[in-house]
Amino acid sequence: MLKKDYKESIRIGRLADASNLSLSSFNRQFKALTGTTPLQYQKQLRLHEADRLLRFEKRSVSQAAFSVGYSSLAQFSGDYKKFFGQLPSQVSVG
């Protein structure tokens, strides 16, 4: 569900229900399997897709950010820099 709907705002309870687990069990098992929380995992999916859009589809920073579900360009730029070590504008040619 996260991979399919990574652009959308997620409710962890919906993921837990789909997994037939309580919220606490879902969070615990998710972190044990992935090493991260569901929201952090979603952010990583978004950032990897945005990076692909910037590098290979030559999208602008704002196009990449908004197309992966970010509503704030500043939040996207900060998350991107924290995750990849450089600003998205440093890799964008769009």
Coordinates of N, CA and C in Angstrom, one line a residue:
M1 N 0.8 -1.2 0.0 CA 0.0 0.0 0.0 C 0.9 1.3 0.0
L2 N 1.9 1.3 0.8 CA 2.8 2.4 0.8 C 3.5 2.7 -0.5
K3 N 3.9 1.6 -1.2 CA 4.6 1.8 -2.4 C 3.6 2.3 -3.5
K4 N 2.4 1.8 -3.5 CA 1.4 2.2 -4.4 C 0.9 3.6 -4.2
D5 N 0.7 4.0 -3.0 CA 0.1 5.2 -2.6 C 1.0 6.2 -1.9
Y6 N 2.3 6.1 -2.3 CA 3.3 6.9 -1.5 C 3.1 8.4 -1.7
K7 N 2.4 8.9 -2.7 CA 2.1 10.3 -2.9 C 1.0 10.8 -2.0
E8 N 0.2 9.9 -1.5 CA -0.9 10.3 -0.7 C -0.6 10.4 0.8
S9 N -1.3 11.2 1.5 CA -1.2 11.2 3.0 C -1.7 9.9 3.5
I10 N -0.9 9.3 4.4 CA -1.3 8.0 4.9 C -1.8 8.0 6.3
R11 N -2.7 7.1 6.6 CA -3.1 6.8 8.0 C -2.5 5.5 8.4
I12 N -1.8 5.5 9.4 CA -1.1 4.3 9.9 C -2.2 3.3 10.3
G13 N -3.3 3.8 10.9 CA -4.3 2.8 11.3 C -4.9 2.1 10.1
R14 N -5.0 2.7 8.9 CA -5.4 2.0 7.7 C -4.5 0.9 7.3
L15 N -3.2 1.2 7.5 CA -2.2 0.1 7.1 C -2.3 -1.0 8.1
A16 N -2.4 -0.7 9.4 CA -2.5 -1.7 10.4 C -3.8 -2.6 10.2
D17 N -4.9 -1.9 9.9 CA -6.1 -2.7 9.6 C -5.9 -3.6 8.4
A18 N -5.3 -3.1 7.4 CA -5.1 -3.9 6.2 C -4.2 -5.1 6.5
S19 N -3.3 -5.0 7.5 CA -2.4 -6.1 7.9 C -3.0 -7.0 9.0
N20 N -4.2 -6.6 9.4 CA -4.9 -7.4 10.5 C -4.1 -7.4 11.8
L21 N -3.5 -6.2 12.1 CA -2.7 -6.0 13.3 C -3.2 -4.8 14.0
S22 N -2.9 -4.8 15.3 CA -3.2 -3.6 16.1 C -2.2 -2.6 15.7
L23 N -2.5 -1.3 16.0 CA -1.6 -0.3 15.6 C -0.2 -0.4 16.2
S24 N -0.1 -0.8 17.5 CA 1.2 -1.0 18.1 C 2.0 -2.1 17.5
S25 N 1.3 -3.2 17.3 CA 1.9 -4.4 16.6 C 2.4 -4.1 15.2
F26 N 1.6 -3.4 14.5 CA 2.0 -3.0 13.1 C 3.2 -2.1 13.2
N27 N 3.2 -1.1 14.0 CA 4.4 -0.2 14.1 C 5.6 -1.0 14.5
R28 N 5.5 -1.9 15.4 CA 6.7 -2.6 15.9 C 7.2 -3.6 14.8
Q29 N 6.3 -4.3 14.2 CA 6.7 -5.2 13.1 C 7.2 -4.5 11.9
F30 N 6.6 -3.4 11.5 CA 7.1 -2.6 10.4 C 8.5 -2.2 10.6
K31 N 8.8 -1.6 11.8 CA 10.1 -1.1 12.1 C 11.1 -2.3 12.2
A32 N 10.7 -3.4 12.7 CA 11.6 -4.6 12.7 C 12.0 -5.1 11.3
L33 N 11.0 -5.0 10.4 CA 11.3 -5.4 9.0 C 12.1 -4.4 8.2
T34 N 11.8 -3.1 8.4 CA 12.3 -2.1 7.5 C 13.4 -1.2 8.2
G35 N 13.4 -1.3 9.5 CA 14.4 -0.4 10.2 C 13.9 1.0 10.3
T36 N 12.7 1.3 10.0 CA 12.2 2.7 10.0 C 10.7 2.7 10.2
T37 N 10.1 3.8 10.5 CA 8.7 3.9 10.8 C 8.0 4.0 9.4
P38 N 6.7 3.7 9.4 CA 5.9 3.9 8.1 C 6.1 5.2 7.5
L39 N 6.0 6.3 8.3 CA 6.1 7.6 7.7 C 7.5 7.9 7.2
Q40 N 8.5 7.5 7.9 CA 9.9 7.6 7.4 C 10.1 6.8 6.1
Y41 N 9.5 5.7 6.0 CA 9.6 4.8 4.8 C 8.9 5.5 3.6
Q42 N 7.7 6.1 3.9 CA 7.0 6.8 2.8 C 7.9 8.0 2.3
K43 N 8.5 8.7 3.3 CA 9.3 9.9 2.9 C 10.5 9.4 2.0
Q44 N 11.1 8.2 2.4 CA 12.2 7.7 1.6 C 11.7 7.4 0.2
L45 N 10.5 6.8 0.0 CA 10.0 6.5 -1.3 C 9.8 7.7 -2.1
R46 N 9.2 8.8 -1.5 CA 9.0 10.0 -2.1 C 10.3 10.6 -2.6
L47 N 11.3 10.6 -1.7 CA 12.6 11.3 -2.0 C 13.3 10.5 -3.2
H48 N 13.3 9.2 -3.1 CA 13.9 8.4 -4.2 C 13.2 8.7 -5.6
E49 N 11.9 8.8 -5.6 CA 11.2 9.1 -6.8 C 11.5 10.5 -7.3
A50 N 11.5 11.4 -6.4 CA 11.8 12.8 -6.7 C 13.3 12.9 -7.3
D51 N 14.2 12.2 -6.7 CA 15.6 12.2 -7.2 C 15.6 11.6 -8.6
R52 N 14.9 10.6 -8.9 CA 14.8 10.0 -10.2 C 14.2 11.0 -11.2
L53 N 13.2 11.7 -10.8 CA 12.6 12.7 -11.7 C 13.5 13.9 -12.0
L54 N 14.3 14.3 -11.0 CA 15.3 15.3 -11.2 C 16.4 14.9 -12.1
R55 N 16.9 13.7 -11.8 CA 18.1 13.3 -12.6 C 17.9 12.8 -14.0
F56 N 16.8 12.0 -14.1 CA 16.6 11.3 -15.4 C 15.4 11.8 -16.2
E57 N 14.5 12.5 -15.6 CA 13.4 13.1 -16.4 C 13.5 14.6 -16.5
K58 N 14.6 15.1 -15.9 CA 15.0 16.5 -16.0 C 13.8 17.4 -15.5
R59 N 13.1 17.0 -14.5 CA 12.1 17.9 -13.9 C 12.7 19.0 -13.1
S60 N 11.9 20.0 -13.0 CA 12.3 21.1 -12.1 C 12.1 20.7 -10.6
V61 N 12.7 21.4 -9.7 CA 12.6 21.0 -8.3 C 11.1 21.1 -7.9
S62 N 10.4 22.1 -8.2 CA 9.0 22.2 -7.8 C 8.2 21.1 -8.5
Q63 N 8.4 20.8 -9.8 CA 7.7 19.7 -10.4 C 7.9 18.4 -9.7
A64 N 9.2 18.1 -9.4 CA 9.5 16.8 -8.7 C 8.8 16.8 -7.3
A65 N 9.0 17.9 -6.6 CA 8.4 17.9 -5.2 C 6.9 17.7 -5.2
F66 N 6.2 18.4 -6.0 CA 4.7 18.3 -6.0 C 4.2 17.0 -6.6
S67 N 5.0 16.5 -7.6 CA 4.5 15.2 -8.2 C 4.7 14.0 -7.3
V68 N 5.5 14.1 -6.2 CA 5.6 13.0 -5.3 C 4.9 13.2 -4.0
G69 N 4.1 14.3 -3.9 CA 3.2 14.4 -2.8 C 3.6 15.5 -1.8
Y70 N 4.7 16.2 -2.0 CA 5.0 17.3 -1.1 C 4.1 18.5 -1.4
S71 N 3.7 19.2 -0.4 CA 2.9 20.4 -0.6 C 3.7 21.7 -0.3
S72 N 4.9 21.5 0.3 CA 5.8 22.6 0.6 C 7.2 22.4 0.0
L73 N 7.5 23.3 -0.8 CA 8.8 23.2 -1.5 C 10.0 23.3 -0.5
A74 N 9.8 24.2 0.6 CA 10.8 24.3 1.6 C 11.0 23.0 2.4
Q75 N 9.9 22.3 2.7 CA 10.0 21.0 3.4 C 10.7 20.0 2.5
F76 N 10.3 20.0 1.2 CA 11.0 19.0 0.3 C 12.5 19.3 0.2
S77 N 12.9 20.5 0.0 CA 14.3 20.9 -0.1 C 15.1 20.5 1.2
G78 N 14.5 20.7 2.3 CA 15.1 20.3 3.6 C 15.2 18.8 3.7
D79 N 14.2 18.1 3.4 CA 14.2 16.6 3.5 C 15.2 16.1 2.5
Y80 N 15.2 16.6 1.3 CA 16.1 16.1 0.3 C 17.5 16.3 0.7
K81 N 17.9 17.5 1.2 CA 19.2 17.8 1.6 C 19.6 16.9 2.8
K82 N 18.7 16.7 3.7 CA 19.0 15.8 4.8 C 19.3 14.4 4.4
F83 N 18.5 13.9 3.4 CA 18.6 12.5 3.0 C 19.8 12.3 2.0
F84 N 19.9 13.2 1.0 CA 21.0 13.0 0.0 C 22.2 13.8 0.2
G85 N 22.2 14.8 1.1 CA 23.4 15.5 1.4 C 23.7 16.7 0.5
Q86 N 22.7 17.0 -0.4 CA 22.8 18.2 -1.2 C 21.4 18.7 -1.5
L87 N 21.3 19.9 -1.9 CA 20.0 20.5 -2.2 C 19.5 19.9 -3.6
P88 N 18.2 19.8 -3.8 CA 17.7 19.3 -5.0 C 18.1 20.2 -6.2
S89 N 18.2 21.5 -5.9 CA 18.6 22.4 -7.0 C 20.0 22.2 -7.5
Q90 N 20.8 21.5 -6.7 CA 22.2 21.1 -7.1 C 22.2 20.0 -8.1
V91 N 21.1 19.2 -8.2 CA 21.1 18.1 -9.2 C 20.1 18.3 -10.3
S92 N 19.2 19.3 -10.1 CA 18.2 19.6 -11.1 C 18.8 20.4 -12.3
V93 N 18.4 20.1 -13.5 CA 18.7 20.9 -14.7 C 17.4 21.4 -15.3
G94 N 16.3 21.1 -14.6 CA 15.0 21.6 -15.2 C 14.6 22.9 -14.6

